[in-house]
Tab-separated table of C-alpha atoms and ligand atoms in Angstrom:
chain	number	residue	atom	x	y	z
A	1	MET	CA	87.526	4.107	-119.529
A	2	GLY	CA	86.613	0.666	-118.422
A	3	ASN	CA	88.420	-2.203	-116.813
A	4	ILE	CA	88.454	-5.918	-117.436
A	5	ARG	CA	89.542	-8.760	-115.142
A	6	SER	CA	91.340	-11.719	-116.710
A	7	TYR	CA	92.974	-14.761	-115.131
A	8	PHE	CA	96.432	-15.837	-116.402
A	9	LYS	CA	98.173	-19.039	-115.311
A	10	CYS	CA	101.946	-19.005	-115.322
A	11	ASP	CA	103.366	-21.531	-117.818
A	12	VAL	CA	106.150	-22.497	-115.462
A	13	CYS	CA	104.736	-22.704	-111.855
A	14	GLY	CA	100.972	-22.698	-112.522
A	15	TYR	CA	100.255	-19.857	-110.125
A	16	ILE	CA	97.414	-17.687	-111.221
A	17	THR	CA	97.414	-13.921	-111.497
A	18	LEU	CA	94.272	-11.788	-111.789
A	19	VAL	CA	95.155	-9.063	-114.258
A	20	ARG	CA	92.864	-6.065	-114.010
A	21	ALA	CA	93.396	-4.159	-117.223
A	22	GLN	CA	92.261	-0.603	-117.453
A	23	TYR	CA	91.562	0.199	-121.032
A	24	GLY	CA	91.462	3.771	-122.054
A	25	TRP	CA	92.397	5.827	-125.069
A	26	LEU	CA	95.279	3.808	-126.540
A	27	ASP	CA	94.500	1.176	-129.107
A	28	SER	CA	97.102	-1.078	-127.609
A	29	HIS	CA	99.746	-1.002	-124.933
A	30	PRO	CA	102.564	-3.291	-123.769
A	31	ILE	CA	102.054	-5.304	-120.581
A	32	ARG	CA	104.974	-6.472	-118.391
A	33	TYR	CA	104.680	-8.228	-115.051
A	34	THR	CA	106.678	-10.680	-113.035
A	35	CYS	CA	105.112	-13.946	-111.847
A	36	GLY	CA	104.801	-13.579	-108.064
A	37	HIS	CA	105.812	-17.157	-107.441
A	38	CYS	CA	108.552	-18.184	-109.933
A	39	LYS	CA	109.626	-14.595	-110.754
A	40	ILE	CA	109.725	-14.989	-114.567
A	41	LEU	CA	108.832	-12.020	-116.739
A	42	ILE	CA	105.420	-12.332	-118.397
A	43	LYS	CA	105.075	-10.043	-121.435
A	44	GLY	CA	102.259	-9.252	-123.712
A	45	THR	CA	100.142	-6.664	-125.499
A	46	ALA	CA	96.671	-5.426	-124.636
A	47	THR	CA	94.673	-4.478	-127.656
A	48	LEU	CA	91.437	-2.510	-127.726
A	49	ASP	CA	89.402	-2.827	-130.931
A	50	GLN	CA	87.225	0.295	-130.520
A	51	GLU	CA	84.998	-0.588	-133.481
A	52	ASN	CA	84.057	-4.029	-132.380
A	53	ALA	CA	84.169	-3.187	-128.694
A	54	ASP	CA	86.666	-6.004	-128.209
A	55	PHE	CA	89.535	-6.121	-125.698
A	56	ARG	CA	92.222	-8.696	-125.979
A	57	ILE	CA	95.431	-9.587	-124.173
A	58	ASP	CA	98.035	-11.561	-126.046
A	59	ILE	CA	100.589	-12.880	-123.636
A	60	GLU	CA	103.649	-15.052	-123.495
A	61	ASN	CA	104.752	-17.332	-120.618
A	62	ALA	CA	101.183	-17.536	-119.238
A	63	ILE	CA	97.783	-18.741	-120.542
A	64	PHE	CA	94.350	-17.274	-120.250
A	65	ILE	CA	92.042	-19.372	-118.053
A	66	SER	CA	88.467	-19.240	-116.965
A	67	PRO	CA	87.448	-16.970	-114.074
A	68	GLU	CA	86.210	-19.818	-111.897
A	69	ASN	CA	89.718	-20.277	-110.676
A	70	GLU	CA	91.023	-18.650	-107.507
A	71	ALA	CA	93.797	-16.219	-108.119
A	72	ASN	CA	97.124	-16.183	-106.188
A	73	PHE	CA	98.142	-12.704	-107.207
A	74	TYR	CA	96.626	-9.412	-108.294
A	75	ILE	CA	98.014	-6.802	-110.619
A	76	GLU	CA	96.558	-3.870	-112.473
A	77	THR	CA	97.730	-2.824	-115.930
A	78	SER	CA	97.229	0.264	-117.985
A	79	GLY	CA	98.921	1.876	-120.900
A	80	GLU	CA	98.383	5.331	-119.543
A	81	LEU	CA	98.155	5.280	-115.795
A	82	LEU	CA	100.018	4.263	-112.675
A	83	THR	CA	98.691	1.044	-111.247
A	84	GLU	CA	98.793	-1.147	-108.173
A	85	LYS	CA	101.917	-3.338	-108.231
A	86	LEU	CA	101.774	-7.149	-108.096
A	87	GLN	CA	100.556	-8.347	-104.721
A	88	PRO	CA	98.914	-11.498	-103.134
A	89	PHE	CA	95.278	-11.629	-104.123
A	90	ASP	CA	92.781	-10.558	-101.434
A	91	ALA	CA	89.228	-11.342	-102.622
A	92	GLN	CA	87.526	-8.747	-100.522
A	93	ARG	CA	89.932	-5.921	-101.147
A	94	HIS	CA	90.593	-6.505	-104.771
A	95	TRP	CA	87.097	-7.074	-105.901
A	96	TYR	CA	85.840	-3.713	-104.807
A	97	SER	CA	88.844	-1.525	-105.027
A	98	PRO	CA	88.526	1.455	-107.376
A	99	PRO	CA	90.150	1.059	-110.762
A	100	PRO	CA	93.330	2.963	-111.776
A	101	PHE	CA	91.288	5.559	-113.652
A	102	PHE	CA	89.605	6.866	-110.502
A	103	GLU	CA	92.758	6.655	-108.505
A	104	SER	CA	94.460	8.878	-111.061
A	105	LEU	CA	91.610	11.352	-111.216
A	106	TRP	CA	91.862	11.762	-107.400
A	107	ALA	CA	95.601	12.149	-107.559
A	108	MET	CA	95.275	14.949	-110.078
A	109	ASN	CA	92.592	16.666	-108.083
A	110	ASN	CA	93.460	19.797	-106.137
A	111	THR	CA	91.193	19.869	-103.067
A	112	ASN	CA	90.481	23.583	-103.465
A	113	ASN	CA	89.053	22.996	-106.946
A	114	LEU	CA	86.775	20.038	-107.514
A	115	GLN	CA	86.978	20.333	-111.250
A	116	SER	CA	90.764	20.237	-111.340
A	117	GLY	CA	91.115	16.514	-111.389
A	118	HIS	CA	88.998	16.201	-114.529
A	119	GLU	CA	90.671	19.188	-116.146
A	120	ASN	CA	94.200	17.919	-115.467
A	121	PHE	CA	93.253	14.451	-116.576
A	122	GLU	CA	91.856	15.827	-119.876
A	123	ARG	CA	94.997	17.883	-120.477
A	124	PHE	CA	97.164	14.798	-119.817
A	125	LYS	CA	95.066	12.767	-122.191
A	126	ARG	CA	95.052	15.456	-124.923
A	127	ASN	CA	98.820	15.931	-124.749
A	128	VAL	CA	99.492	12.229	-124.957
A	129	LEU	CA	97.063	11.581	-127.779
A	130	ASN	CA	98.320	14.582	-129.735
A	131	PHE	CA	101.950	13.510	-129.380
A	132	LEU	CA	101.242	9.856	-130.232
A	133	TYR	CA	99.308	11.007	-133.295
A	134	MET	CA	102.214	13.219	-134.422
A	135	ILE	CA	104.774	10.470	-133.832
A	136	LYS	CA	102.741	8.177	-136.072
A	137	ASN	CA	101.826	10.666	-138.789
A	138	ASP	CA	104.316	13.574	-138.713
A	139	TRP	CA	107.622	12.511	-137.158
A	140	HIS	CA	109.015	10.960	-140.362
A	141	LYS	CA	108.506	14.306	-142.172
A	142	ILE	CA	110.090	16.369	-139.382
A	143	ARG	CA	113.026	13.967	-139.321
A	144	ARG	CA	113.646	14.126	-143.011
A	145	ILE	CA	113.438	17.945	-142.967
A	146	ASN	CA	116.122	17.960	-140.284
A	147	GLU	CA	118.229	15.534	-142.283
A	148	LEU	CA	117.959	17.731	-145.403
A	149	TRP	CA	119.133	20.700	-143.336
A	150	GLN	CA	121.982	18.762	-141.821
A	151	ASN	CA	123.087	17.549	-145.248
A	152	ASP	CA	122.846	21.083	-146.786
A	153	ASN	CA	120.363	19.883	-149.306
A	154	GLU	CA	118.778	23.246	-149.793
A	155	LYS	CA	116.642	22.573	-152.819
A	156	TYR	CA	114.672	19.737	-151.242
A	157	LEU	CA	114.673	21.377	-147.843
A	158	VAL	CA	112.878	24.435	-149.155
A	159	GLN	CA	110.392	22.280	-151.055
A	160	GLU	CA	109.642	20.099	-148.019
A	161	VAL	CA	109.235	22.983	-145.553
A	162	HIS	CA	106.928	24.881	-147.930
A	163	ASN	CA	104.764	21.835	-148.148
A	164	ILE	CA	103.836	22.590	-144.564
A	165	LEU	CA	104.629	26.204	-143.651
A	166	PRO	CA	103.438	29.345	-145.446
A	167	LYS	CA	106.027	31.060	-147.747
A	168	LYS	CA	105.175	34.497	-146.533
A	169	GLN	CA	106.113	33.968	-142.892
A	170	PHE	CA	108.801	31.382	-143.708
A	171	PRO	CA	110.456	32.487	-146.946
A	172	MET	CA	113.396	29.963	-146.645
A	173	ASN	CA	115.558	32.321	-148.688
A	174	ASN	CA	118.799	32.183	-146.710
A	175	LYS	CA	120.469	29.962	-144.142
A	176	LEU	CA	119.022	31.960	-141.232
A	177	GLU	CA	115.516	31.563	-142.555
A	178	ASN	CA	116.123	27.870	-143.377
A	179	LEU	CA	117.280	27.173	-139.858
A	180	ARG	CA	114.227	29.038	-138.519
A	181	GLY	CA	111.837	26.944	-140.602
A	182	VAL	CA	113.406	23.731	-139.532
A	183	HIS	CA	113.502	24.702	-135.875
A	184	PHE	CA	109.913	25.988	-135.881
A	185	LEU	CA	108.607	22.702	-137.242
A	186	THR	CA	110.607	20.586	-134.893
A	187	ARG	CA	109.545	22.652	-131.911
A	188	TYR	CA	105.950	22.423	-133.059
A	189	PHE	CA	106.212	18.646	-133.183
A	190	LEU	CA	107.504	18.484	-129.588
A	191	GLN	CA	104.942	20.959	-128.249
A	192	PRO	CA	102.430	18.535	-126.713
A	193	ILE	CA	104.942	17.089	-124.235
A	194	ILE	CA	107.645	19.743	-123.885
A	195	ASP	CA	107.477	22.682	-121.527
A	196	TYR	CA	108.851	25.741	-123.280
A	197	LYS	CA	109.030	28.103	-120.339
A	198	HIS	CA	112.850	27.822	-120.278
A	199	ASN	CA	112.842	29.933	-123.482
A	200	GLU	CA	112.031	32.940	-121.446
A	201	MET	CA	115.263	32.659	-119.512
A	202	ILE	CA	117.276	32.135	-122.659
A	203	PHE	CA	115.854	35.203	-124.448
A	204	ARG	CA	116.257	37.397	-121.340
A	205	GLU	CA	119.881	36.344	-120.772
A	206	LEU	CA	120.883	36.557	-124.421
A	207	LYS	CA	119.437	40.022	-124.713
A	208	SER	CA	121.353	41.192	-121.644
A	209	LEU	CA	124.618	39.617	-122.987
A	210	LEU	CA	124.080	41.426	-126.194
A	211	GLU	CA	124.191	44.618	-124.218
A	212	GLN	CA	126.919	43.585	-121.809
A	213	ASN	CA	129.531	42.434	-124.359
A	214	PRO	CA	128.357	42.121	-127.996
A	215	SER	CA	131.807	41.375	-129.442
A	216	ASN	CA	132.503	38.542	-127.079
A	217	LEU	CA	129.003	37.180	-127.605
A	218	LEU	CA	129.761	37.095	-131.351
A	219	GLU	CA	133.137	35.417	-130.710
A	220	LEU	CA	131.332	32.789	-128.645
A	221	SER	CA	128.828	32.149	-131.423
A	222	SER	CA	131.507	31.979	-134.071
A	223	PHE	CA	133.562	29.565	-131.962
A	224	PHE	CA	130.654	27.144	-131.825
A	225	ASN	CA	130.036	27.467	-135.489
A	226	GLY	CA	132.201	24.405	-136.101
A	227	HIS	CA	130.150	22.366	-133.636
A	228	PHE	CA	126.546	23.133	-134.596
A	229	ARG	CA	126.135	20.388	-137.237
A	230	ARG	CA	127.507	17.683	-134.979
A	231	TYR	CA	125.304	18.854	-132.096
A	232	GLU	CA	122.219	18.882	-134.313
A	233	LYS	CA	122.878	15.387	-135.546
A	234	ARG	CA	123.221	14.061	-132.013
A	235	ILE	CA	120.053	15.797	-130.910
A	236	LEU	CA	118.072	14.542	-133.818
A	237	ARG	CA	119.141	10.943	-132.974
A	238	ILE	CA	117.908	11.519	-129.401
A	239	MET	CA	114.598	12.781	-130.628
A	240	GLU	CA	114.215	9.786	-132.873
A	241	HIS	CA	114.941	7.491	-129.931
A	242	PHE	CA	112.424	9.429	-127.779
A	243	THR	CA	109.664	8.807	-130.307
A	244	GLU	CA	110.344	5.106	-129.946
A	245	VAL	CA	110.285	4.982	-126.094
A	246	PHE	CA	107.619	7.537	-125.356
A	247	LYS	CA	104.939	4.826	-125.223
A	248	PHE	CA	106.692	3.276	-122.295
A	249	LEU	CA	106.929	6.586	-120.466
A	250	ILE	CA	103.283	7.705	-120.545
A	251	PRO	CA	102.391	6.733	-116.955
A	252	ALA	CA	105.460	8.636	-115.709
A	253	TYR	CA	104.440	11.623	-117.868
A	254	GLY	CA	101.022	11.522	-116.078
A	255	LEU	CA	102.873	12.444	-112.846
A	256	THR	CA	103.364	15.938	-114.259
A	257	PHE	CA	99.672	16.417	-113.536
A	258	TYR	CA	99.656	14.905	-110.019
A	259	VAL	CA	99.130	17.210	-107.101
A	260	THR	CA	101.544	15.308	-104.848
A	261	VAL	CA	104.447	13.133	-105.956
A	262	ASN	CA	106.425	11.461	-103.200
A	263	GLU	CA	108.370	8.406	-102.153
A	264	GLU	CA	105.216	6.692	-100.878
A	265	LEU	CA	103.582	6.964	-104.295
A	266	PHE	CA	106.630	5.389	-105.952
A	267	ARG	CA	106.571	2.613	-103.424
A	268	GLU	CA	102.935	1.792	-103.906
A	269	LYS	CA	102.243	2.423	-107.569
A	270	GLY	CA	103.995	1.066	-110.572
A	271	MET	CA	103.900	0.965	-114.283
A	272	THR	CA	103.182	-2.077	-116.394
A	273	THR	CA	104.047	-0.512	-119.753
A	274	ALA	CA	107.773	-1.030	-119.452
A	275	ALA	CA	110.528	-3.033	-117.807
A	276	PHE	CA	113.829	-1.276	-116.886
A	277	GLU	CA	115.413	-2.933	-119.950
A	278	ASP	CA	113.067	-1.088	-122.298
A	279	ILE	CA	114.180	2.393	-121.342
A	280	LYS	CA	117.714	2.201	-119.925
A	281	GLU	CA	119.434	2.562	-123.268
A	282	PHE	CA	117.550	5.732	-123.990
A	283	TYR	CA	118.797	7.172	-120.686
A	284	ILE	CA	122.419	6.428	-121.175
A	285	ASP	CA	122.439	7.544	-124.842
A	286	THR	CA	120.829	10.848	-123.897
A	287	TYR	CA	123.235	11.282	-120.938
A	288	GLU	CA	126.182	11.033	-123.334
A	289	VAL	CA	124.675	13.625	-125.565
A	290	VAL	CA	123.966	16.081	-122.740
A	291	ALA	CA	127.568	15.706	-121.548
A	292	GLU	CA	128.745	16.483	-125.103
A	293	LEU	CA	126.621	19.649	-125.254
A	294	LEU	CA	127.787	21.053	-121.947
A	295	PRO	CA	130.635	23.284	-123.297
A	296	ILE	CA	128.116	25.711	-124.703
A	297	ILE	CA	126.551	26.147	-121.277
A	298	VAL	CA	129.956	26.754	-119.746
A	299	ALA	CA	130.782	29.322	-122.418
A	300	TYR	CA	127.650	31.306	-121.722
A	301	ASN	CA	128.287	31.199	-117.972
A	302	ASN	CA	131.854	32.439	-118.502
A	303	LEU	CA	130.609	35.325	-120.594
A	304	LYS	CA	127.906	36.254	-118.163
A	305	TYR	CA	129.931	36.116	-114.955
A	306	ARG	CA	133.490	36.740	-116.221
A	307	ASN	CA	132.803	38.743	-119.328
A	308	ASP	CA	134.767	36.348	-121.549
A	309	TYR	CA	133.386	33.113	-122.841
A	310	LYS	CA	136.734	31.385	-122.385
A	311	LYS	CA	137.387	32.595	-118.817
A	312	MET	CA	136.550	29.688	-116.525
A	313	SER	CA	135.317	29.910	-112.952
A	314	SER	CA	138.097	30.312	-110.320
A	315	VAL	CA	136.144	28.408	-107.679
A	316	LYS	CA	135.471	25.272	-109.682
A	317	PRO	CA	137.952	22.577	-110.790
A	318	GLN	CA	140.556	24.236	-113.029
A	319	TYR	CA	140.393	23.575	-116.718
A	320	ASP	CA	141.227	25.700	-119.684
A	321	PHE	CA	138.112	26.278	-121.812
A	322	GLU	CA	139.548	24.238	-124.769
A	323	ARG	CA	140.598	21.500	-122.373
A	324	PHE	CA	136.993	21.244	-121.059
A	325	PHE	CA	135.939	19.651	-124.345
A	326	GLU	CA	138.314	16.789	-123.842
A	327	ILE	CA	137.730	15.882	-120.171
A	328	HIS	CA	135.795	12.782	-119.146
A	329	LYS	CA	132.002	13.068	-119.510
A	330	GLY	CA	131.504	12.411	-115.741
A	331	LYS	CA	133.793	15.319	-114.975
A	332	LYS	CA	131.958	17.568	-117.352
A	333	ILE	CA	128.651	16.679	-115.667
A	334	GLU	CA	130.123	17.343	-112.225
A	335	TYR	CA	131.340	20.781	-113.339
A	336	ILE	CA	127.823	21.988	-113.806
A	337	ASP	CA	126.760	22.412	-110.184
A	338	GLY	CA	123.764	24.715	-110.460
A	339	THR	CA	125.503	27.865	-109.230
A	340	GLU	CA	125.411	29.771	-112.534
A	341	ILE	CA	122.343	30.785	-114.508
A	342	PHE	CA	122.792	28.694	-117.639
A	343	ASP	CA	123.127	25.634	-115.432
A	344	LYS	CA	119.378	25.918	-114.989
A	345	LEU	CA	118.867	24.488	-118.436
A	346	ILE	CA	119.772	21.139	-116.918
A	347	LEU	CA	116.796	19.924	-114.990
A	348	GLU	CA	117.302	18.962	-111.408
A	349	ASN	CA	117.597	15.107	-111.071
A	350	ALA	CA	117.845	14.675	-114.787
A	351	ILE	CA	121.519	13.922	-114.856
A	352	ASP	CA	122.387	11.059	-112.589
A	353	ASN	CA	125.823	9.717	-113.033
A	354	LYS	CA	125.357	6.984	-110.439
A	355	ILE	CA	122.532	5.235	-112.236
A	356	ARG	CA	124.309	5.922	-115.566
A	357	ASN	CA	127.443	4.206	-114.364
A	358	ALA	CA	125.535	1.241	-112.984
A	359	ILE	CA	123.727	0.757	-116.359
A	360	GLY	CA	127.028	1.227	-118.208
A	361	HIS	CA	128.819	-1.348	-116.065
A	362	ASN	CA	125.793	-3.682	-115.880
A	363	THR	CA	125.843	-3.508	-112.076
A	364	TYR	CA	122.138	-3.264	-111.461
A	365	GLU	CA	119.220	-5.581	-110.684
A	366	PHE	CA	115.601	-4.939	-111.384
A	367	ASP	CA	112.933	-6.526	-109.173
A	368	GLY	CA	109.906	-6.897	-111.364
A	369	ILE	CA	107.530	-7.218	-108.345
A	370	THR	CA	108.498	-4.222	-106.232
A	371	GLN	CA	109.749	-2.417	-109.442
A	372	GLU	CA	112.786	-1.427	-107.543
A	373	ILE	CA	116.090	-0.942	-109.384
A	374	LYS	CA	119.016	-1.790	-107.076
A	375	TYR	CA	122.231	-0.431	-108.445
A	376	ASP	CA	125.913	-0.283	-107.640
A	377	PRO	CA	127.506	2.892	-109.099
A	378	VAL	CA	130.997	1.896	-107.926
A	379	GLY	CA	130.987	-1.722	-109.138
A	380	LYS	CA	133.080	-3.165	-106.299
A	381	ASN	CA	130.297	-5.309	-104.874
A	382	LYS	CA	130.246	-3.491	-101.502
A	383	PRO	CA	126.780	-3.637	-99.919
A	384	SER	CA	127.228	-0.141	-98.571
A	385	ASP	CA	127.481	1.214	-102.111
A	386	ILE	CA	124.162	-0.181	-103.287
A	387	GLN	CA	121.460	2.388	-104.032
A	388	SER	CA	117.941	2.013	-105.219
A	389	MET	CA	115.184	3.783	-107.102
A	390	PHE	CA	111.785	2.753	-108.452
A	391	LEU	CA	111.033	2.235	-112.104
A	392	VAL	CA	108.596	5.174	-112.217
A	393	GLU	CA	111.288	7.423	-110.820
A	394	PHE	CA	113.637	6.331	-113.442
A	395	ALA	CA	111.083	6.776	-116.194
A	396	GLY	CA	110.665	10.336	-114.826
A	397	LYS	CA	114.436	10.821	-115.244
A	398	CYS	CA	114.150	9.781	-118.931
A	399	LEU	CA	111.540	12.494	-119.384
A	400	SER	CA	113.579	15.119	-117.568
A	401	ILE	CA	116.774	14.329	-119.445
A	402	PHE	CA	114.881	14.670	-122.745
A	403	GLN	CA	113.442	18.005	-121.665
A	404	THR	CA	117.041	18.983	-120.813
A	405	VAL	CA	118.231	18.187	-124.278
A	406	VAL	CA	115.437	20.268	-125.821
A	407	GLN	CA	116.414	23.191	-123.528
A	408	ILE	CA	120.084	23.100	-124.563
A	409	TRP	CA	118.960	22.656	-128.208
A	410	GLU	CA	117.172	25.973	-127.937
A	411	LEU	CA	120.401	27.694	-126.683
A	412	ILE	CA	122.270	26.185	-129.598
A	413	TYR	CA	119.650	27.359	-132.071
A	414	GLN	CA	119.760	30.972	-130.756
A	415	THR	CA	123.559	30.886	-130.963
A	416	GLU	CA	123.610	29.583	-134.514
A	417	LYS	CA	121.063	32.220	-135.556
A	418	HIS	CA	123.337	34.893	-134.118
A	419	VAL	CA	126.100	33.714	-136.436
A	420	TYR	CA	123.934	34.118	-139.489
A	421	VAL	CA	122.590	37.409	-138.497
A	422	SER	CA	126.180	38.656	-137.955
A	423	GLN	CA	127.003	37.451	-141.498
A	424	GLY	CA	124.445	39.892	-142.785
A	425	MET	CA	121.569	37.477	-143.419
A	426	LYS	CA	118.161	39.153	-143.077
A	427	PRO	CA	115.213	37.597	-141.240
A	428	VAL	CA	111.871	38.018	-142.964
A	429	SER	CA	111.186	40.779	-140.455
A	430	PRO	CA	112.337	41.514	-136.948
A	431	ASP	CA	108.662	41.267	-136.016
A	432	VAL	CA	108.519	37.625	-136.928
A	433	PHE	CA	111.026	36.871	-134.304
A	434	ILE	CA	109.127	38.565	-131.525
A	435	ASN	CA	105.871	36.908	-132.609
A	436	GLU	CA	107.466	33.552	-132.888
A	437	PHE	CA	109.017	33.739	-129.431
A	438	SER	CA	105.874	34.945	-127.781
A	439	LYS	CA	103.756	32.228	-129.395
A	440	LEU	CA	105.901	29.381	-128.169
A	441	GLY	CA	107.637	30.771	-125.124
A	442	ILE	CA	107.411	33.846	-123.158
A	443	LYS	CA	104.706	33.979	-120.549
A	444	LYS	CA	103.090	37.352	-120.270
A	445	LYS	CA	101.806	38.643	-116.961
A	446	LYS	CA	98.433	39.624	-118.219
A	447	GLU	CA	96.213	36.574	-118.370
A	448	LEU	CA	93.895	38.099	-120.851
A	449	ARG	CA	96.632	38.577	-123.404
A	450	ASP	CA	97.782	35.062	-122.721
A	451	LYS	CA	94.400	33.659	-123.367
A	452	ARG	CA	93.931	35.505	-126.621
A	453	ARG	CA	97.287	34.259	-127.846
A	454	GLN	CA	96.360	30.765	-126.854
A	455	GLU	CA	93.289	30.872	-129.019
A	456	LYS	CA	95.348	32.211	-131.887
A	457	ARG	CA	97.847	29.472	-131.350
A	458	GLY	CA	95.148	26.924	-131.438
A	459	LYS	CA	93.940	28.189	-134.760
A	460	LYS	CA	97.446	28.215	-136.189
A	461	ALA	CA	98.203	24.765	-134.780
A	462	LYS	CA	95.049	23.437	-136.476
A	463	LYS	CA	96.106	25.008	-139.716
A	464	VAL	CA	99.555	23.456	-139.566
A	465	GLN	CA	98.176	20.099	-138.600
A	466	LYS	CA	95.682	20.169	-141.409
A	467	LYS	CA	98.374	20.987	-143.851
A	468	MET	CA	100.539	18.129	-142.603
A	469	GLN	CA	97.707	15.685	-143.042
A	470	ARG	CA	97.024	16.889	-146.529
A	471	LYS	CA	100.617	16.473	-147.559
A	472	LYS	CA	100.923	12.955	-146.236
B	501	ZN	ZN1	105.369	-18.563	-112.265
């Protein structure tokens, strides 16, 4: 990773900003910053031509000028990392300060283990590059496979899945197996950036419900049978949207690997890959979908705690189970308060109805310099109602809400599978289920076993990836 300093003069006010661009492993990345003097948005793209060792920034609302000029402002940009926000230029400080790459390495470094910074950074890099690669090369295939499934187009579905997955383990010979093939591929696609440890909770709870009240569990599954298709369509649309916005969220994803994340970090560091406008739609669309999926979480909680999937909690607001589907989305979200186990599928801080309302009512302002989003969830213009959060925090919410959708999606998948099994459809072998789960989900206590499995998974992943490339 290297960094390049360029001077840009604002087209409007003539003030000069020294842009220190960290180039890394992306061929290109968006750049967004606000002119420190006249406050207009300056947008562009940084392109790295690896072959010709050429780095270029194309920018609008400012022009490139020679470095003899004295800068007024300083900003760092990077497609991958958190960077210093726009600030008045200070020759002494800014000439010798370490570039974003080193700052990130240190932030990912655990003081007890000197290697951990490099290791974490490498993992971060590998995950992002894998996912970007798969978005570019594989997503269109995963999407069309899901579409074929959703449209009951069995003939083409089987053909498409068998282009990628082996017939022996994925026979695709009944609805149960078809669903499993589609789900496996989609889960595989998301693997680089999704944490699958929630699966462990889902399997454990479903197993125990199967012992506790098998007939009611089946009633629950059958009840949702009429909803699965609609749920899957909504979720696929969110996945599609996610593949479009992921490039804006990379620096926030990097925080997953930071040792400490706190308010001070958000105040000091920013991201130049996105403006609030680029990602807000994704958040509110996904929020709507999560709200729509909540009844299945409520049903499972009812079954677990009250032994009947329709029996609602007596200590929460009183709704009939059927009525719960019709209530306002905000009320649905409020109902999930973290007190029952399936609530855990909703990540903490992912669902924020205050920021959602402010986006929905257009009652927010984004300060491009501090990267602070000031928002009014009530919309009555009372200063005491105004709240704020930083752009990086909001980008983190976009990642958490997507992870939440994937977690609920797994619960829906298990429920749908249950319906097909109850209709007498046979899985290729019960063994396949166990293997499949352990490969992508359940963490075993013994490290050794874990490691061996990881190696196996690596081999299998390579095989699938190879196959996908061949079939392009
Ligand atoms: Zn300006």
